[in-house]
PDB file of C-alpha atoms in Angstrom:
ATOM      1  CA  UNK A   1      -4.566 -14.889   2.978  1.00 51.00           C
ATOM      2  CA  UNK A   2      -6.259 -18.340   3.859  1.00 62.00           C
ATOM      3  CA  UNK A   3      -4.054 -20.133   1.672  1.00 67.00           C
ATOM      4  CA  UNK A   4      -0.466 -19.029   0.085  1.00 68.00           C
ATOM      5  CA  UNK A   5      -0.153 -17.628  -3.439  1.00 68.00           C
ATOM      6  CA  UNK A   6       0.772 -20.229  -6.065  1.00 72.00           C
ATOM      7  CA  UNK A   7       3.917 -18.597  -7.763  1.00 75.00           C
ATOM      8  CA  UNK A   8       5.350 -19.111 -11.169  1.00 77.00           C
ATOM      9  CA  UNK A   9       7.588 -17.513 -14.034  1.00 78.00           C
ATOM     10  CA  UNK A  10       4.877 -14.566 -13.748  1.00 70.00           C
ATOM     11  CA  UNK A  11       4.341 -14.455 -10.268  1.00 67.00           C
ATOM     12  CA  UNK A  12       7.201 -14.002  -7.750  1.00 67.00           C
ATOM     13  CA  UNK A  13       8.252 -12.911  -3.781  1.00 66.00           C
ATOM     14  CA  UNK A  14       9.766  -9.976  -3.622  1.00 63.00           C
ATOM     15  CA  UNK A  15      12.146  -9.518  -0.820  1.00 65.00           C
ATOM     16  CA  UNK A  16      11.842  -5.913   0.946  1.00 60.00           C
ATOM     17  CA  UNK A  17      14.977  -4.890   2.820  1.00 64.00           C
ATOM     18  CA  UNK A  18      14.157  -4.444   6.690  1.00 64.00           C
ATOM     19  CA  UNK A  19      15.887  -0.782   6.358  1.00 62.00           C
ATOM     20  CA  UNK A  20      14.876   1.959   8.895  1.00 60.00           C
ATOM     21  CA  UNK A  21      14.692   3.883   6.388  1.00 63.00           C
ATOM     22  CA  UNK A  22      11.223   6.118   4.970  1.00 60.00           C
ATOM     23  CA  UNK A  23      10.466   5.360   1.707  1.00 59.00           C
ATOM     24  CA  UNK A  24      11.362   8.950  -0.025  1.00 57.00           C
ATOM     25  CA  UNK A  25       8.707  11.468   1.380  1.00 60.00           C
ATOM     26  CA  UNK A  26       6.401  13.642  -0.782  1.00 68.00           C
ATOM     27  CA  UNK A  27       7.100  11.471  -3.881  1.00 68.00           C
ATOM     28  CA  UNK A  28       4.467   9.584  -5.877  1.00 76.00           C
ATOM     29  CA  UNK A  29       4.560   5.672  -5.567  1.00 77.00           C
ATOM     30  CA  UNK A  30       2.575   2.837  -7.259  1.00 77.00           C
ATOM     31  CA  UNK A  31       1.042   0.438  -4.909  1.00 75.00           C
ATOM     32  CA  UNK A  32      -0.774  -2.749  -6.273  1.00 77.00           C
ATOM     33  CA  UNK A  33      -2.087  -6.353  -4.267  1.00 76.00           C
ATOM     34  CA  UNK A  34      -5.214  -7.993  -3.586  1.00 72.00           C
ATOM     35  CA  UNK A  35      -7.261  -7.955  -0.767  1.00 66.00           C
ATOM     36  CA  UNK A  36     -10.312  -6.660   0.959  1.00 64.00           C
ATOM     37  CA  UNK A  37     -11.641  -2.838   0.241  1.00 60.00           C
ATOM     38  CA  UNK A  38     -14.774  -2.480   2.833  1.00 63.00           C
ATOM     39  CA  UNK A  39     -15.822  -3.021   5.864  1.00 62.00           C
ATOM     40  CA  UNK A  40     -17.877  -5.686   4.729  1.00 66.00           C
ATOM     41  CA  UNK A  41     -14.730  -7.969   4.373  1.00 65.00           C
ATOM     42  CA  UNK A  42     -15.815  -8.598   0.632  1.00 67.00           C
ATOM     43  CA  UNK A  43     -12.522 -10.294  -1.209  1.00 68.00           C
ATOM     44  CA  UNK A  44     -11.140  -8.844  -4.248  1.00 68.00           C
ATOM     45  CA  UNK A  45     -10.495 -11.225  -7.145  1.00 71.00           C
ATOM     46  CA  UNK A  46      -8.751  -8.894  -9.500  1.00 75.00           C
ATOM     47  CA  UNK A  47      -5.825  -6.625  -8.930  1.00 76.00           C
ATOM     48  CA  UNK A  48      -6.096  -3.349  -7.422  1.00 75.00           C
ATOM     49  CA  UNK A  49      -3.878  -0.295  -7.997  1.00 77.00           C
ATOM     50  CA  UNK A  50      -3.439   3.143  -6.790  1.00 76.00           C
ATOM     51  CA  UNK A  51      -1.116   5.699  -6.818  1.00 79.00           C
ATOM     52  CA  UNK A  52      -0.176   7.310  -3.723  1.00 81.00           C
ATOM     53  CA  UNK A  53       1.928   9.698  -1.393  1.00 82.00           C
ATOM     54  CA  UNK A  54       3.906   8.834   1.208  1.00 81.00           C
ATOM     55  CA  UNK A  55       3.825  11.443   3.752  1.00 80.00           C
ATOM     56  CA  UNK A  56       6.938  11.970   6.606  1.00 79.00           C
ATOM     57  CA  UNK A  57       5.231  11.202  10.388  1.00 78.00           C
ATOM     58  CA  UNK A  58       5.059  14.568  11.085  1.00 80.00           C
ATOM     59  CA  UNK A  59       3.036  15.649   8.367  1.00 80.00           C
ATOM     60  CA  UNK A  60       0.950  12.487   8.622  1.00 79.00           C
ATOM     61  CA  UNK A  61      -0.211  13.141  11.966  1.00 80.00           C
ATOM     62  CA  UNK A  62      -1.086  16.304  10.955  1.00 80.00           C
ATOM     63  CA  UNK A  63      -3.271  15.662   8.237  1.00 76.00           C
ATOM     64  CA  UNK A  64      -4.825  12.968   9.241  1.00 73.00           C
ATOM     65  CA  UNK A  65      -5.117  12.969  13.212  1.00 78.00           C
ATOM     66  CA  UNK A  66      -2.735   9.855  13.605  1.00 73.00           C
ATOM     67  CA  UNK A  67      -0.012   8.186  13.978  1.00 72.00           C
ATOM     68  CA  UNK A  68       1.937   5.001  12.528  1.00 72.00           C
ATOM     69  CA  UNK A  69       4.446   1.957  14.152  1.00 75.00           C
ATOM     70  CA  UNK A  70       7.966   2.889  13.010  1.00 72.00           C
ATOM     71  CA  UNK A  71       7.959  -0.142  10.662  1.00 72.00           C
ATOM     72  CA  UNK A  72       4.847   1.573   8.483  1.00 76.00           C
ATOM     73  CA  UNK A  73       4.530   4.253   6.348  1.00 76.00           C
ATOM     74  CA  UNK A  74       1.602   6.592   6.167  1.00 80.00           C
ATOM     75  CA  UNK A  75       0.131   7.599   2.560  1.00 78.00           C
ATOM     76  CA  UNK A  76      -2.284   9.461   0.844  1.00 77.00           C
ATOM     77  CA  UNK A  77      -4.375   9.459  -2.151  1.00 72.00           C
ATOM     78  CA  UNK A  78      -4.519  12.807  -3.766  1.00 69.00           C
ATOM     79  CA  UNK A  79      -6.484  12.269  -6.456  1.00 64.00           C
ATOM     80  CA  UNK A  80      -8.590   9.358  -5.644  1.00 58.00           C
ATOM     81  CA  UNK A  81      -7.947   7.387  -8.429  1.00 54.00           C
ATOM     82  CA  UNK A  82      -7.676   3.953  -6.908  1.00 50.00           C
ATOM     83  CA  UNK A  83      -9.000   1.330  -9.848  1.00 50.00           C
ATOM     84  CA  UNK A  84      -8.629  -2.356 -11.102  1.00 45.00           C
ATOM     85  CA  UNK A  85      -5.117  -3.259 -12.769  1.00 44.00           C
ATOM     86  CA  UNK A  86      -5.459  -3.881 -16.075  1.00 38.00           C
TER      87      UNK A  86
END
């Protein structure tokens, strides 16, 4: 982001814990933020969610022909159903 996030009673940090450990593999997970969503570097102005699977490194590099630092996770989209937050 150019410029930090104003935060209020609404809108807060969240701390994540710097564990080593995966996120639970093969389960379904909400993600939701802002950003960009083409190559075109176009910003999004409303909230984005998906829902998604987080896949173990093995099966990631499988699937998908890659691989991942040890401090990300790789996940997929099964359904495609990525849409604005409401």
């Amino acid at each position: 982001m150019d410029n930090p996030l104003p935060l209020n009673d609404k809108i807060a940090k969240v701390d994540i814990s710097r564990s080593a450990t995966l996120p639970n593999c093969k389960v379904q997970c909400e993600f939701a933020g802002f950003g960009e969503n083409d190559e075109y570097d176009t910003p999004i102005t409303w909230m984005q969610w998906t829902e998604l699977i987080v896949l173990p490194p093995t099966e990631c590099e499988m699937q998908h022909n890659s691989w991942h630092r040890e401090n990300e996770f790789c996940a997929t989209d099964s359904f495609a159903r990525t849409i604005p937050a409401k």
